Structures are given as C-alpha cells and as structure tokens.
Coordinates of C-alpha atoms in Angstrom, one line a residue:
X344 CA -17.2 -22.7 12.8
X345 CA -13.8 -21.6 11.3
X346 CA -11.3 -19.2 12.8
X347 CA -10.2 -16.4 10.5
X348 CA -7.7 -13.7 10.9
X349 CA -7.5 -10.9 8.4
X350 CA -5.5 -7.8 7.5
X351 CA -7.0 -4.8 5.7
X352 CA -4.8 -2.0 4.1
X353 CA -5.2 0.6 1.3
X354 CA -2.7 3.1 -0.1
X355 CA -4.0 6.1 1.8
X356 CA -4.9 3.9 4.8
X357 CA -8.2 5.7 5.4
X358 CA -11.8 4.7 4.5
X359 CA -11.2 1.4 2.5
X360 CA -9.1 -0.1 5.2
X361 CA -11.7 0.4 7.8
X362 CA -14.8 -0.3 5.7
X363 CA -13.3 -3.7 4.5
X364 CA -12.6 -4.6 8.1
X365 CA -16.1 -3.8 9.2
X366 CA -17.6 -5.7 6.3
X367 CA -15.4 -8.8 6.9
X368 CA -16.2 -8.8 10.6
X369 CA -20.0 -8.4 10.2
X370 CA -20.3 -11.0 7.4
X371 CA -18.1 -13.6 9.2
X372 CA -20.2 -13.2 12.2
X373 CA -23.4 -13.7 10.3
X374 CA -21.9 -16.8 8.7
X375 CA -21.1 -18.2 12.2
X376 CA -17.3 -17.9 11.9
X377 CA -14.8 -16.4 14.4
X378 CA -12.8 -13.6 12.9
X379 CA -10.1 -11.1 14.0
X380 CA -9.1 -8.2 11.7
X381 CA -6.0 -6.1 11.9
X382 CA -6.1 -2.7 10.2
X383 CA -3.1 -1.1 8.7
X384 CA -3.9 2.5 8.2
X385 CA -2.1 6.0 8.0
X386 CA -2.3 6.0 11.7
X387 CA -0.3 2.7 12.0
X388 CA -1.4 -0.8 12.9
X389 CA -4.7 -0.9 14.7
X390 CA -5.9 -4.0 16.6
X391 CA -2.7 -5.9 15.7
X392 CA -3.1 -9.8 15.5
X393 CA -1.5 -11.7 18.2
X394 CA 0.8 -14.7 17.4
X395 CA -1.6 -17.0 19.4
X396 CA -4.5 -15.8 17.2
X397 CA -2.5 -16.4 14.0
X398 CA -1.5 -19.9 15.3
X399 CA -5.1 -20.8 16.0
X400 CA -6.5 -19.5 12.7
X401 CA -7.6 -21.8 9.9
X402 CA -7.1 -19.3 7.2
X403 CA -5.8 -15.7 6.6
X404 CA -7.5 -13.1 4.5
X405 CA -5.4 -10.2 3.3
X406 CA -7.7 -7.5 1.7
X407 CA -5.1 -5.0 0.6
X408 CA -4.3 -2.7 -2.3
X409 CA -0.7 -2.4 -1.4
X410 CA 1.9 -5.0 -0.5
X411 CA 1.3 -6.4 3.1
X412 CA 4.0 -8.3 4.8
X413 CA 3.0 -11.9 5.1
X414 CA 5.9 -13.7 6.6
X415 CA 4.1 -14.1 10.0
X416 CA 1.5 -16.2 8.2
X417 CA 3.9 -18.5 6.4
X418 CA 2.4 -21.6 8.1
X419 CA -1.2 -20.7 7.1
X420 CA -3.2 -20.8 3.9
X421 CA -3.5 -17.1 2.7
X422 CA -6.3 -15.7 0.5
X423 CA -5.5 -12.3 -1.1
X424 CA -8.1 -9.9 -2.4
X425 CA -8.6 -6.1 -2.9
X426 CA -10.3 -3.9 -0.2
X427 CA -13.1 -3.0 -2.7
X428 CA -14.0 -6.6 -3.3
X429 CA -13.9 -7.3 0.5
X430 CA -16.5 -4.5 0.9
X431 CA -18.7 -5.3 -2.1
X432 CA -18.4 -9.1 -2.3
X433 CA -17.7 -9.9 1.3
X434 CA -19.5 -13.4 1.3
X435 CA -17.8 -14.6 -1.8
X436 CA -14.4 -13.4 -0.5
X437 CA -14.9 -15.4 2.8
X438 CA -16.2 -18.4 0.9
X439 CA -13.3 -18.5 -1.4
X440 CA -10.9 -18.0 1.5
X441 CA -12.4 -20.9 3.5
X442 CA -12.2 -23.1 0.4
X443 CA -8.4 -22.9 0.8
X444 CA -8.5 -24.8 4.1
X445 CA -7.5 -28.4 3.5
X446 CA -6.0 -30.6 6.2
X447 CA -5.8 -29.4 9.7
X448 CA -2.7 -27.2 10.4
X449 CA -0.3 -29.3 12.6
X450 CA 0.5 -27.9 16.0
X451 CA 3.9 -26.4 16.5
X452 CA 6.2 -28.5 18.6
X453 CA 9.7 -28.2 20.1
X454 CA 11.4 -31.6 19.9
X455 CA 14.6 -32.5 21.7
X456 CA 14.4 -36.3 21.5
X457 CA 17.0 -38.7 20.3
X458 CA 16.3 -38.4 16.5
X459 CA 18.3 -35.8 14.5
X460 CA 16.9 -32.3 15.0
X461 CA 15.6 -30.2 12.2
X462 CA 16.9 -26.6 12.4
X463 CA 16.2 -23.4 10.5
X464 CA 18.5 -20.3 10.9
X465 CA 18.8 -16.7 9.8
X466 CA 22.1 -14.9 9.6
X467 CA 22.4 -11.2 9.2
X468 CA 25.1 -8.5 9.8
X469 CA 24.8 -4.7 9.4
X470 CA 26.6 -4.6 6.0
X471 CA 25.1 -7.9 4.9
X472 CA 28.4 -9.1 3.5
X473 CA 31.1 -11.4 4.9
X474 CA 29.8 -12.3 8.4
X475 CA 26.4 -13.1 7.2
X476 CA 27.7 -15.8 4.9
X477 CA 30.4 -17.0 7.2
X478 CA 27.9 -17.5 10.0
X479 CA 25.7 -19.4 7.7
X480 CA 28.6 -21.7 6.6
X481 CA 29.6 -22.4 10.2
X482 CA 26.1 -23.4 11.3
X483 CA 25.7 -25.7 8.2
X484 CA 29.0 -27.5 8.7
X485 CA 28.4 -28.0 12.5
X486 CA 24.9 -29.1 12.1
X487 CA 25.8 -31.6 9.3
X488 CA 28.6 -33.0 11.5
X489 CA 25.9 -33.9 14.1
X490 CA 23.6 -35.4 11.6
X491 CA 21.1 -32.5 11.9
X492 CA 19.1 -31.1 9.0
X493 CA 19.6 -27.4 8.7
X494 CA 18.4 -24.6 6.3
X495 CA 19.9 -21.2 6.6
X496 CA 18.4 -17.9 5.2
X497 CA 20.9 -15.1 4.8
X498 CA 19.6 -11.5 4.9
X499 CA 22.2 -9.4 3.2
X500 CA 22.2 -6.2 1.2
X501 CA 20.8 -8.0 -1.8
X502 CA 17.8 -9.0 0.2
X503 CA 16.9 -12.4 1.5
X504 CA 18.7 -15.4 -0.1
X505 CA 17.6 -19.0 0.3
X506 CA 14.5 -17.8 2.1
X507 CA 13.0 -20.4 4.4
X508 CA 10.0 -22.0 3.1
X509 CA 6.7 -22.6 4.8
X510 CA 7.4 -26.4 4.9
X511 CA 10.9 -26.0 6.4
X512 CA 9.6 -23.8 9.2
X513 CA 6.7 -26.2 9.9
X514 CA 9.1 -29.1 10.2
X515 CA 11.7 -27.3 12.3
X516 CA 12.4 -28.3 15.9
X517 CA 14.6 -25.3 16.5
X518 CA 15.2 -21.8 15.1
X519 CA 18.6 -20.1 15.4
X520 CA 18.8 -16.3 14.7
X521 CA 22.4 -15.2 14.5
X522 CA 22.1 -11.5 13.7
X523 CA 23.4 -8.0 14.6
X524 CA 20.4 -6.3 12.9
X525 CA 16.8 -6.5 13.5
X526 CA 15.3 -9.7 12.1
X527 CA 11.5 -10.2 12.0
X528 CA 10.8 -13.4 14.0
X529 CA 7.0 -13.3 13.9
X530 CA 6.8 -16.1 11.4
X531 CA 8.3 -18.4 14.1
X532 CA 5.4 -18.1 16.5
X533 CA 5.1 -21.4 18.6
X534 CA 8.7 -22.4 17.8
X535 CA 11.7 -22.7 20.0
X536 CA 13.9 -19.8 19.1
X537 CA 17.5 -18.9 20.2
X538 CA 19.0 -15.6 19.3
X539 CA 22.7 -14.6 19.3
X540 CA 25.2 -12.5 17.5
X541 CA 26.5 -13.3 14.1
X542 CA 30.1 -13.2 15.5
X543 CA 29.2 -15.9 18.0
X544 CA 28.0 -18.2 15.2
X545 CA 31.2 -17.6 13.2
X546 CA 33.5 -18.3 16.2
X547 CA 31.6 -21.0 18.0
X548 CA 28.9 -22.6 16.0
X549 CA 28.9 -25.7 18.1
X550 CA 28.3 -23.6 21.3
X551 CA 25.5 -21.7 19.6
X552 CA 23.7 -24.9 18.7
X553 CA 24.2 -26.4 22.2
X554 CA 22.9 -23.1 23.8
X555 CA 20.0 -23.1 21.4
X556 CA 18.8 -26.5 22.5
X557 CA 19.3 -25.7 26.2
X558 CA 18.2 -22.1 26.3
X559 CA 15.9 -21.5 23.4
X560 CA 12.6 -19.9 24.2
X561 CA 9.2 -20.7 22.7
X562 CA 7.9 -17.5 21.2
X563 CA 4.5 -16.3 22.5
X564 CA 1.8 -13.8 22.0
X565 CA 3.9 -10.8 22.8
X566 CA 5.4 -10.9 19.4
X567 CA 2.4 -8.8 18.1
X568 CA 4.4 -5.8 19.3
X569 CA 6.8 -6.4 16.5
X570 CA 4.1 -5.8 13.8
X571 CA 4.7 -2.1 13.6
X572 CA 8.4 -2.7 12.8
X573 CA 7.8 -5.1 9.9
X574 CA 9.6 -3.9 6.7
X575 CA 9.2 -5.4 3.3
X576 CA 12.2 -7.7 2.8
X577 CA 11.2 -9.6 -0.3
X578 CA 10.5 -8.7 -3.8
X579 CA 6.8 -8.6 -4.6
X580 CA 7.0 -11.1 -7.3
X581 CA 3.5 -12.3 -6.6
X582 CA 2.1 -8.9 -7.5
X583 CA 1.8 -7.3 -10.8
X584 CA 2.6 -3.8 -12.1
X585 CA -0.4 -2.2 -10.6
X586 CA 0.6 -3.3 -7.2
X587 CA 4.1 -1.9 -7.7
X588 CA 2.6 1.4 -8.9
X589 CA 0.4 1.6 -5.8
X590 CA 3.3 0.9 -3.5
X591 CA 5.2 3.9 -5.1
X592 CA 2.1 6.1 -4.8
X593 CA 1.6 5.2 -1.2
X594 CA 5.0 6.3 -0.3
X595 CA 4.8 9.4 -2.5
X596 CA 1.4 10.6 -1.3
X597 CA 2.5 12.0 2.1
X598 CA 5.0 14.2 0.3
X599 CA 2.5 15.5 -2.2
X600 CA 0.0 16.3 0.6
X601 CA 2.4 18.0 2.8
X602 CA 4.0 19.9 -0.1
X603 CA 0.6 20.9 -1.6
X604 CA -0.8 22.2 1.7
X605 CA 2.5 24.2 2.4
X606 CA 2.2 25.8 -1.0
X607 CA -1.5 26.5 -0.3
X608 CA -0.5 28.1 3.1
X609 CA 2.1 30.3 1.2
X610 CA -0.9 31.7 -0.8
X611 CA -2.6 32.8 2.3
X612 CA -0.4 35.9 2.2
X613 CA -1.1 36.5 -1.5
X614 CA -0.7 34.7 -4.8
X615 CA 2.6 36.4 -5.5
X616 CA 3.8 36.9 -1.9
X617 CA 6.4 34.0 -2.1
X618 CA 8.3 35.9 -4.7
X619 CA 9.7 38.2 -2.0
X620 CA 12.8 36.5 -0.7
X621 CA 13.3 36.2 3.1
X622 CA 9.6 36.2 3.8
X623 CA 7.5 33.4 5.4
X624 CA 5.6 32.7 2.2
X625 CA 8.9 32.3 0.4
X626 CA 10.0 29.8 3.0
X627 CA 6.8 27.9 2.8
X628 CA 7.0 27.8 -1.0
X629 CA 10.7 26.6 -0.7
X630 CA 9.7 23.8 1.6
X631 CA 6.6 22.7 -0.3
X632 CA 7.4 23.4 -3.9
X633 CA 11.2 23.4 -3.8
X634 CA 11.7 20.4 -1.6
X635 CA 8.6 18.2 -1.2
X636 CA 7.5 18.4 -4.7
X637 CA 11.0 17.8 -6.1
X638 CA 11.3 14.6 -3.9
X639 CA 7.8 13.4 -5.1
X640 CA 9.0 11.8 -8.4
X641 CA 12.2 10.2 -7.0
X642 CA 10.3 8.7 -4.2
X643 CA 7.6 7.4 -6.5
X644 CA 10.2 5.8 -8.7
X645 CA 12.3 4.5 -5.9
X646 CA 9.5 2.7 -4.2
X647 CA 8.1 1.3 -7.4
X648 CA 11.6 -0.2 -7.9
X649 CA 11.8 -1.3 -4.3
X650 CA 8.4 -3.1 -4.6
X651 CA 9.8 -5.0 -7.6
X652 CA 13.4 -5.8 -6.5
X653 CA 13.6 -5.1 -2.7
X654 CA 16.6 -3.1 -1.5
X655 CA 18.7 -3.5 -4.7
X656 CA 16.0 -1.5 -6.6
X657 CA 16.0 1.5 -4.2
X658 CA 19.2 3.2 -5.4
X659 CA 18.6 3.0 -9.2
X660 CA 15.0 3.9 -8.6
X661 CA 15.7 7.0 -6.7
X662 CA 18.4 8.1 -9.1
X663 CA 16.2 7.3 -12.1
X664 CA 13.4 9.3 -10.6
X665 CA 15.8 12.3 -10.0
X666 CA 16.9 12.0 -13.6
X667 CA 13.3 12.2 -14.7
X668 CA 13.0 15.5 -12.7
X669 CA 16.1 16.8 -14.3
X670 CA 15.1 15.8 -17.8
X671 CA 11.7 17.4 -17.4
X672 CA 10.0 14.0 -17.8
X673 CA 7.9 14.6 -14.6
X674 CA 5.8 11.9 -13.0
X675 CA 5.5 9.9 -16.3
X676 CA 9.3 9.6 -16.5
X677 CA 9.3 8.7 -12.8
X678 CA 6.9 5.8 -13.4
X679 CA 9.0 4.6 -16.3
X680 CA 12.3 5.0 -14.3
X681 CA 10.7 3.1 -11.3
X682 CA 9.7 0.0 -13.4
X683 CA 12.9 0.1 -15.4
X684 CA 15.1 0.3 -12.3
X685 CA 13.2 -2.4 -10.4
X686 CA 13.2 -5.0 -13.2
X687 CA 16.9 -4.3 -14.1
X688 CA 18.0 -4.6 -10.5
X689 CA 16.0 -7.8 -9.9
X690 CA 17.5 -9.3 -13.1
X691 CA 21.0 -8.4 -12.2
X692 CA 20.6 -9.7 -8.6
X693 CA 19.4 -13.0 -9.8
X694 CA 21.7 -13.4 -12.9
X695 CA 25.0 -12.4 -11.4
X696 CA 26.6 -15.3 -9.5
X697 CA 29.9 -14.7 -7.8
X698 CA 32.2 -16.9 -5.8
X699 CA 31.5 -16.7 -2.1
X700 CA 34.8 -14.7 -1.5
X701 CA 33.5 -12.0 -3.8
X702 CA 29.9 -12.1 -2.8
X703 CA 30.4 -9.1 -0.6
X704 CA 31.1 -6.8 -3.6
X705 CA 27.6 -7.6 -5.0
X706 CA 25.3 -5.4 -2.8
X707 CA 27.6 -2.5 -2.2
X708 CA 29.4 -2.2 -5.5
X709 CA 28.3 -4.3 -8.4
X710 CA 24.4 -4.0 -8.1
X711 CA 24.2 -0.3 -7.3
X712 CA 26.8 0.5 -10.0
X713 CA 25.4 -1.6 -12.9
X714 CA 21.7 -1.1 -12.2
X715 CA 22.1 2.8 -11.7
X716 CA 24.3 3.0 -14.9
X717 CA 21.9 1.0 -17.0
X718 CA 18.8 2.9 -15.6
X719 CA 20.5 6.2 -15.9
X720 CA 21.8 5.7 -19.5
X721 CA 18.3 4.4 -20.7
X722 CA 16.7 7.4 -19.1
X723 CA 19.2 10.0 -20.5
X724 CA 19.5 8.5 -24.1
X725 CA 16.3 6.7 -24.8
X726 CA 13.4 7.4 -22.4
X727 CA 13.9 10.9 -21.0
X728 CA 13.6 13.0 -24.1
X729 CA 10.5 11.4 -25.6
X730 CA 8.8 11.1 -22.2
X731 CA 9.5 14.8 -21.5
X732 CA 8.2 15.7 -24.9
X733 CA 5.0 13.7 -24.1
X734 CA 4.6 15.3 -20.8
X735 CA 5.2 18.8 -22.2
X736 CA 2.7 18.2 -24.9
X737 CA 0.1 16.8 -22.4
X738 CA 0.7 19.8 -20.1
X739 CA 0.3 22.3 -23.0
X740 CA -2.8 20.6 -24.1
X741 CA -4.3 20.6 -20.6
X742 CA -3.4 24.1 -19.9
X743 CA -4.7 25.3 -23.2
X744 CA -7.9 23.4 -23.1
X745 CA -10.9 25.1 -24.6
X746 CA -14.2 24.9 -22.9
X747 CA -15.5 22.0 -24.8
X748 CA -12.4 19.8 -24.3
X749 CA -12.2 20.9 -20.7
X750 CA -15.8 19.7 -20.1
X751 CA -14.9 16.3 -21.8
X752 CA -11.9 15.8 -19.6
X753 CA -13.8 16.8 -16.5
X754 CA -16.6 14.4 -17.4
X755 CA -14.1 11.5 -17.8
X756 CA -12.1 12.2 -14.7
X757 CA -15.2 12.9 -12.6
X758 CA -16.9 9.7 -13.8
X759 CA -13.7 7.7 -13.0
X760 CA -13.7 8.9 -9.4
X761 CA -17.2 7.4 -8.8
X762 CA -17.0 4.1 -10.8
X763 CA -15.4 2.0 -8.1
X764 CA -15.2 4.6 -5.2
X765 CA -11.6 4.2 -4.3
X766 CA -10.7 1.3 -6.4
X767 CA -8.2 1.0 -9.3
X768 CA -10.1 3.3 -11.6
X769 CA -10.6 5.9 -9.0
X770 CA -6.9 5.8 -8.0
X771 CA -5.9 6.0 -11.7
X772 CA -7.7 9.4 -12.0
X773 CA -6.3 10.7 -8.7
X774 CA -2.8 9.6 -9.5
X775 CA -3.1 11.3 -13.0
X776 CA -4.2 14.6 -11.3
X777 CA -1.6 14.4 -8.6
X778 CA 1.2 13.9 -11.0
X779 CA 0.2 17.0 -12.9
X780 CA 0.7 19.2 -9.9
X781 CA 4.5 19.0 -10.5
X782 CA 3.8 20.6 -14.0
X783 CA 1.8 23.5 -12.4
X784 CA -1.3 22.0 -13.9
X785 CA -4.0 22.4 -11.2
X786 CA -7.4 22.1 -13.0
X787 CA -7.6 18.3 -13.1
X788 CA -6.8 18.1 -9.4
X789 CA -9.7 20.4 -8.7
X790 CA -12.1 18.3 -10.8
X791 CA -11.0 15.1 -9.3
X792 CA -11.4 16.3 -5.6
X793 CA -14.8 17.8 -6.3
X794 CA -16.0 14.7 -8.1
X795 CA -14.7 12.5 -5.3
X796 CA -16.7 14.4 -2.7
X797 CA -20.1 14.3 -4.3
X798 CA -20.9 10.5 -4.2
X799 CA -21.1 10.3 -0.4
X800 CA -22.6 13.9 -0.1
X801 CA -25.4 13.0 -2.6
X802 CA -26.2 9.8 -0.8
X803 CA -26.3 11.5 2.6
X804 CA -28.6 14.2 1.2
X805 CA -30.9 11.6 -0.3
X806 CA -31.2 9.8 3.1
X807 CA -32.5 13.1 4.5
X808 CA -34.9 14.1 1.7
X809 CA -36.2 10.7 0.7
X810 CA -36.3 8.7 3.9
X811 CA -38.9 6.4 2.5
X812 CA -36.3 4.9 0.1
X813 CA -33.7 4.0 2.7
X814 CA -33.8 1.7 5.7
X815 CA -33.1 2.9 9.1
X816 CA -29.6 1.6 8.9
X817 CA -28.9 3.4 5.7
X818 CA -30.3 6.7 7.0
X819 CA -28.1 6.4 10.1
X820 CA -25.1 5.8 7.8
X821 CA -26.0 8.9 5.8
X822 CA -24.6 11.2 8.6
X823 CA -21.2 9.3 8.4
X824 CA -21.3 9.5 4.6
X825 CA -21.7 13.3 4.8
X826 CA -18.6 13.7 7.0
X827 CA -16.6 11.4 4.7
X828 CA -17.8 13.3 1.7
X829 CA -16.7 16.7 3.1
X830 CA -13.3 15.1 3.8
X831 CA -12.9 13.9 0.2
X832 CA -13.3 10.1 1.0
X833 CA -15.2 8.7 -1.8
X834 CA -15.5 5.3 -0.1
X835 CA -18.3 6.6 2.1
X836 CA -20.5 5.7 -0.8
X837 CA -19.5 2.0 -0.9
X838 CA -22.1 0.6 1.6
X839 CA -24.9 2.0 -0.4
X840 CA -23.6 0.9 -3.6
X841 CA -23.0 -2.5 -2.4
X842 CA -26.5 -2.9 -1.3
X843 CA -28.1 -1.5 -4.5
X844 CA -25.5 -1.1 -7.2
X845 CA -27.8 -1.0 -10.2
X846 CA -29.3 2.3 -8.9
X847 CA -26.6 3.8 -6.8
X848 CA -23.6 3.5 -9.1
X849 CA -25.1 5.1 -12.2
X850 CA -26.4 8.0 -10.0
X851 CA -23.1 8.7 -8.4
X852 CA -21.2 8.4 -11.7
X853 CA -23.5 10.9 -13.4
X854 CA -23.3 13.3 -10.5
X855 CA -19.5 13.1 -10.2
X856 CA -19.0 13.5 -14.0
X857 CA -21.1 16.6 -14.0
X858 CA -19.2 18.0 -11.0
X859 CA -15.9 17.3 -12.8
X860 CA -17.1 18.9 -16.0
X861 CA -18.3 22.0 -14.3
X862 CA -15.1 22.5 -12.3
X863 CA -13.1 22.3 -15.5
X864 CA -15.5 24.5 -17.4
X865 CA -15.5 27.2 -14.7
X866 CA -11.7 27.3 -14.6
X867 CA -11.3 26.1 -11.0
X868 CA -7.7 25.3 -9.9
X869 CA -6.6 23.5 -6.8
X870 CA -3.0 23.4 -5.4
X871 CA -3.6 21.0 -2.6
X872 CA -4.1 17.2 -3.3
X873 CA -6.4 16.3 -0.4
X874 CA -8.3 17.6 2.5
X875 CA -11.9 18.2 1.1
X876 CA -13.7 21.1 2.6
X877 CA -10.9 21.8 5.1
X878 CA -8.5 22.8 2.3
X879 CA -11.1 25.1 0.8
X880 CA -10.8 27.2 3.9
X881 CA -7.2 28.1 3.1
X882 CA -7.3 31.5 1.2
X883 CA -6.2 31.1 -2.4
X884 CA -5.8 27.3 -2.3
X885 CA -8.7 27.2 -4.7
X886 CA -9.1 29.5 -7.7
X887 CA -12.8 30.7 -8.1
X888 CA -13.8 29.2 -4.8
X889 CA -17.5 30.2 -5.2
X890 CA -17.8 28.5 -8.6
X891 CA -15.9 25.5 -7.3
X892 CA -18.3 25.1 -4.3
X893 CA -21.1 25.6 -6.8
X894 CA -19.9 22.6 -8.9
X895 CA -19.8 20.5 -5.9
X896 CA -23.4 21.5 -4.8
X897 CA -24.7 20.9 -8.4
X898 CA -23.1 17.4 -8.5
X899 CA -24.5 16.6 -5.1
X900 CA -28.0 17.7 -6.2
X901 CA -27.8 15.7 -9.4
X902 CA -26.8 12.6 -7.5
X903 CA -29.6 13.0 -5.0
X904 CA -32.1 13.6 -7.8
X905 CA -31.1 10.5 -9.7
X906 CA -31.2 8.4 -6.5
X907 CA -34.8 9.6 -5.7
X908 CA -35.8 8.9 -9.4
X909 CA -34.2 5.5 -9.6
X910 CA -34.7 4.0 -6.1
X911 CA -38.1 2.8 -5.3
X912 CA -39.9 3.5 -2.0
X913 CA -39.6 0.7 0.5
X914 CA -42.3 -1.8 0.6
X915 CA -44.7 -1.9 3.5
X916 CA -42.9 -4.8 5.1
X917 CA -39.5 -3.2 4.6
X918 CA -40.8 0.1 5.9
X919 CA -42.1 -1.7 9.0
X920 CA -38.8 -3.3 9.7
X921 CA -37.1 0.0 9.1

C-alpha cells in the first residue's frame, strides 16, 4: 500500500475541484492505497495537507488546470495532470503517479555532529535590493570560513534567484531564513530551521549561524496553516501558454462576475434607468461597467504575464492590458499584451546581468522601464491597431449575424460547452463569450450559459424518466446533477460521461448544440457571465427570458431523449444489484 497526497484545483474552483478530489479518493481506496486530498477552491483551501502527511507520502498528485504552488513538495516525486483527466481516467492517473516512485524517500534529519554542516538559506528584505544580497554574501563568507557548505536563495523584486533545489534541501542539516518579509517555509518540513532578520545576518552572520545551530527548531505539522498564504513566486516555466491563459482568466473571472451582476442589477430599474445621473442604477452601472469591466482586460493581461515571468511581468502586463483597452483592442489585445509582456519581462530578467553594486536598480528601475516601454510601444505601433480592427470586425459580424449564421455559431459554441464538460474546449468557448461582454456583445454569453446548463439537467431528467437505464448510484447522483445544472456547472455530467462515454457524450453534445443554436436564433442576450437560473431571476438580465428558458428546456429534452434512445436497459443482473 502506498501513501499518496493530492491537490485538486480548477480556474473557477467549483465542481471540477471537488469531483477530481472525490474520484481520486474513491479510486485510491479501491486500489488499496492511503490518500489525502487538499482542495483549492473559490472558498479557499479545504482539508489542507499537513506537513507530517506530506513527509510520509510516497508521491504527490497535482490535478489542476491552473498553477498550484509546489514548493512544499520539493522533496517528493510530483505527478501533474488536469482535473478532467483525474475524473475520467482516475485509475490511469494513479498508476502513472505511482510509477514515479523510485527509491525510498530518505528521512529528514538534523545533524550537529563533527563533520562540516550543510546549510541552506533564504534572504529577503522588503524592497528586495541591497540587504537581500548583502545578507546572502555575509552568510556565504562566514559559512565558507568554517568549512561549511551553504547555498543561499535570494528573494528580491525580480523573483527568486539561485532557487534552492530539491537535492540541496534534502541534504541540508540546517535552514536559515534571514528575512523581513513573509517567506514560505513549508518546503522545509522536518528540517531544523532558524529565523532572523536580514539586518542581523548582515551585521553578525557568525552569531546567526551559531544561534541557528543552538536554537533552530524542527518544523512540525502546524505549518499547514501557512498554505492559505502561499503565493506564486516562480515563473511557471513548466507550463505552456494554455496554463498562462487560464491563470489570467482565473484572476479576471471574479471581476467579470461581479461587474456583470452589478450591471444586471442596474437593469432591474429599467434598461435605460442608468442613464439618469445620480440614481442608484447609474451608480451600479458605474461600478460594474465603468470600473469592474474596465479592469477586466488589464487584470487578464497582468496575470498572464505574472504567470510567465513572476513579479517582473506584472507591471508591463497591467499597463499593456490598459493600453489594449485604450486602443479598443479589447480582450484579444489583452491576451496579446499579457503574453508579450510576460515573455519580454522574463527575457530581460534573465538576460540583463549587472554588477552586484548596481543589482538594486534592476527590479525597481530597469526591468519595469524596459519591459513596459517595449510592451507599450509594440502595442501602440504594431499590435494595437490590427487587433482592434479584428475585434471590431468580429464584433460587427457577431452583432449583425443573420439567423442562419447565428444558428451555426450557437451550434458550435453549444457543442464546445459539452465536449469536455469544463475542460479546455469548454473553457475556450466560455472565455470567448466572456471577452465579448466588454464589446457589448451579449448573445454568445447567453448561448454558452444555456448550453452549459443542459448536460447535467438532461442527465438528471433521464434518471427520473428512464430509471431502468441507470444504476441506483446514478439515480441518486441525478438529484445533485440537477442542482449543478441549474447553477451552470457543466461538470455535473462528468460522472455519467466517465462511466458510459460512448452514449452520454454524443447525447449531451447534441443537446447543448441545439440549445446554443436556439438561444442565438431567438435573439436571447445575457449580461451576466455566471449564475445559472439564479441570474435569470434578475429582471432584464436576460433579453427574451421566456424564449431563453424554452431553449434550455428543449436542449434538456433532446439530451434526455437521446440518452433514452442510446442507453440500453440494465441487464437482469445489473438491475438486481441496483
């Protein structure tokens, strides 16, 4: 029996997070393995892993669609996958993760014997400039004079430099953290750690090292409390463009939801009520449309760049995103600005090498100035105008769609929502519709939300009207699927699709495609980007509410009918077990 720890997380932090956790837990138990799963959701960290559990684990599974901080697992083999695969191919995921386990993980020890000690250290000051590097130099010189081995990681404004490796931390007898800012110490679980100020290390490195040997404390299980405060400190070089885009979308989404709902609330008083200055509808529109929606693109671009280049990417990314807004390049321009800023900032950070005496200029002057100037100039003179023209053409095309073209677009977007039920294709359709909200194009958003609701609703209805085709467990899950469907959580269909993909997936794709096509053809518009049936209760949030509800009902019935036609009744043995 192996010991496994896992983390599940998706951009919205809702259904996929929890469904992946449940699938991993149940399957690992059936395979005879011990597993503990931490869930990172929109509500924060649920069931956080304790340091003792991580130390005892044989392997770590990270099932996530966004970047998950992994420094606390630095001494463990880590297997990464998507939440969708963790749900649909759970056994294969666990088998591949366990295949990573080689030799037994050595136990952490704190050694104070006669042989030279091996020390790892972190230095960090609030500005991340002079004191950070002075403390590092002082510790290196003092340790070298004693014949000790030392490796120092500096955490400055350009991110982590000389980052400690897994092998260095494994071999270390002692950890010294000289910092005046928060430093994540969860990766040092089981090690003897001494914490002090960066000034103390600069003024008296010898005293710091002596105190570390005498007063250092072995970190215990209470470090799990720091999980909520973990922040991304390293560039996500292991992840590709899709992961960077999802990171930006995950930070943008709360702004879109809050802004969209506030705009919808302003319509409660009438579609044109916000035009009267000084009124509550005008205030709601100013907050939602004037502030939240204007921040949407800069935040998207800023955190795409942050995912690529760490802190150096944030400034040019935010500014590039704001330029995209000012140049009318919209969300397409924001995506371009984010990737441009991120890769430019990362290249400058790695390419510019300065003498130690001038290193302090790099994070506060050189990198922000150069990366912002390059990104801004490219956006203004090269990217902005053509992207703005492309967005304007796309917006005009979408707003002027004839019935036939609207049906085709609705079919495509609707089908995409059901193909992988919350996976990359689903999120691509959703991101496309959300981005168009800033261009006052609301029809795709209506089609996408309606199509995302019908898969779990159709399955829930099928479990009621065709009970002989579903096991008792599936019929019980039907109730939960109905609630998820009403809440616009397409992932509610995943358990059914995983069990019978050949019949379930075609059924829900057809149902969602028809729903999307009907929504577009009937001229339905939606100003709020999430919320399902609860948003429909807001007056004027949806144009043609009755017809919109009809498209959802029709798609649900089509899905249910196809399920009944394609799924065979349970055999007598299966029915008896059910």
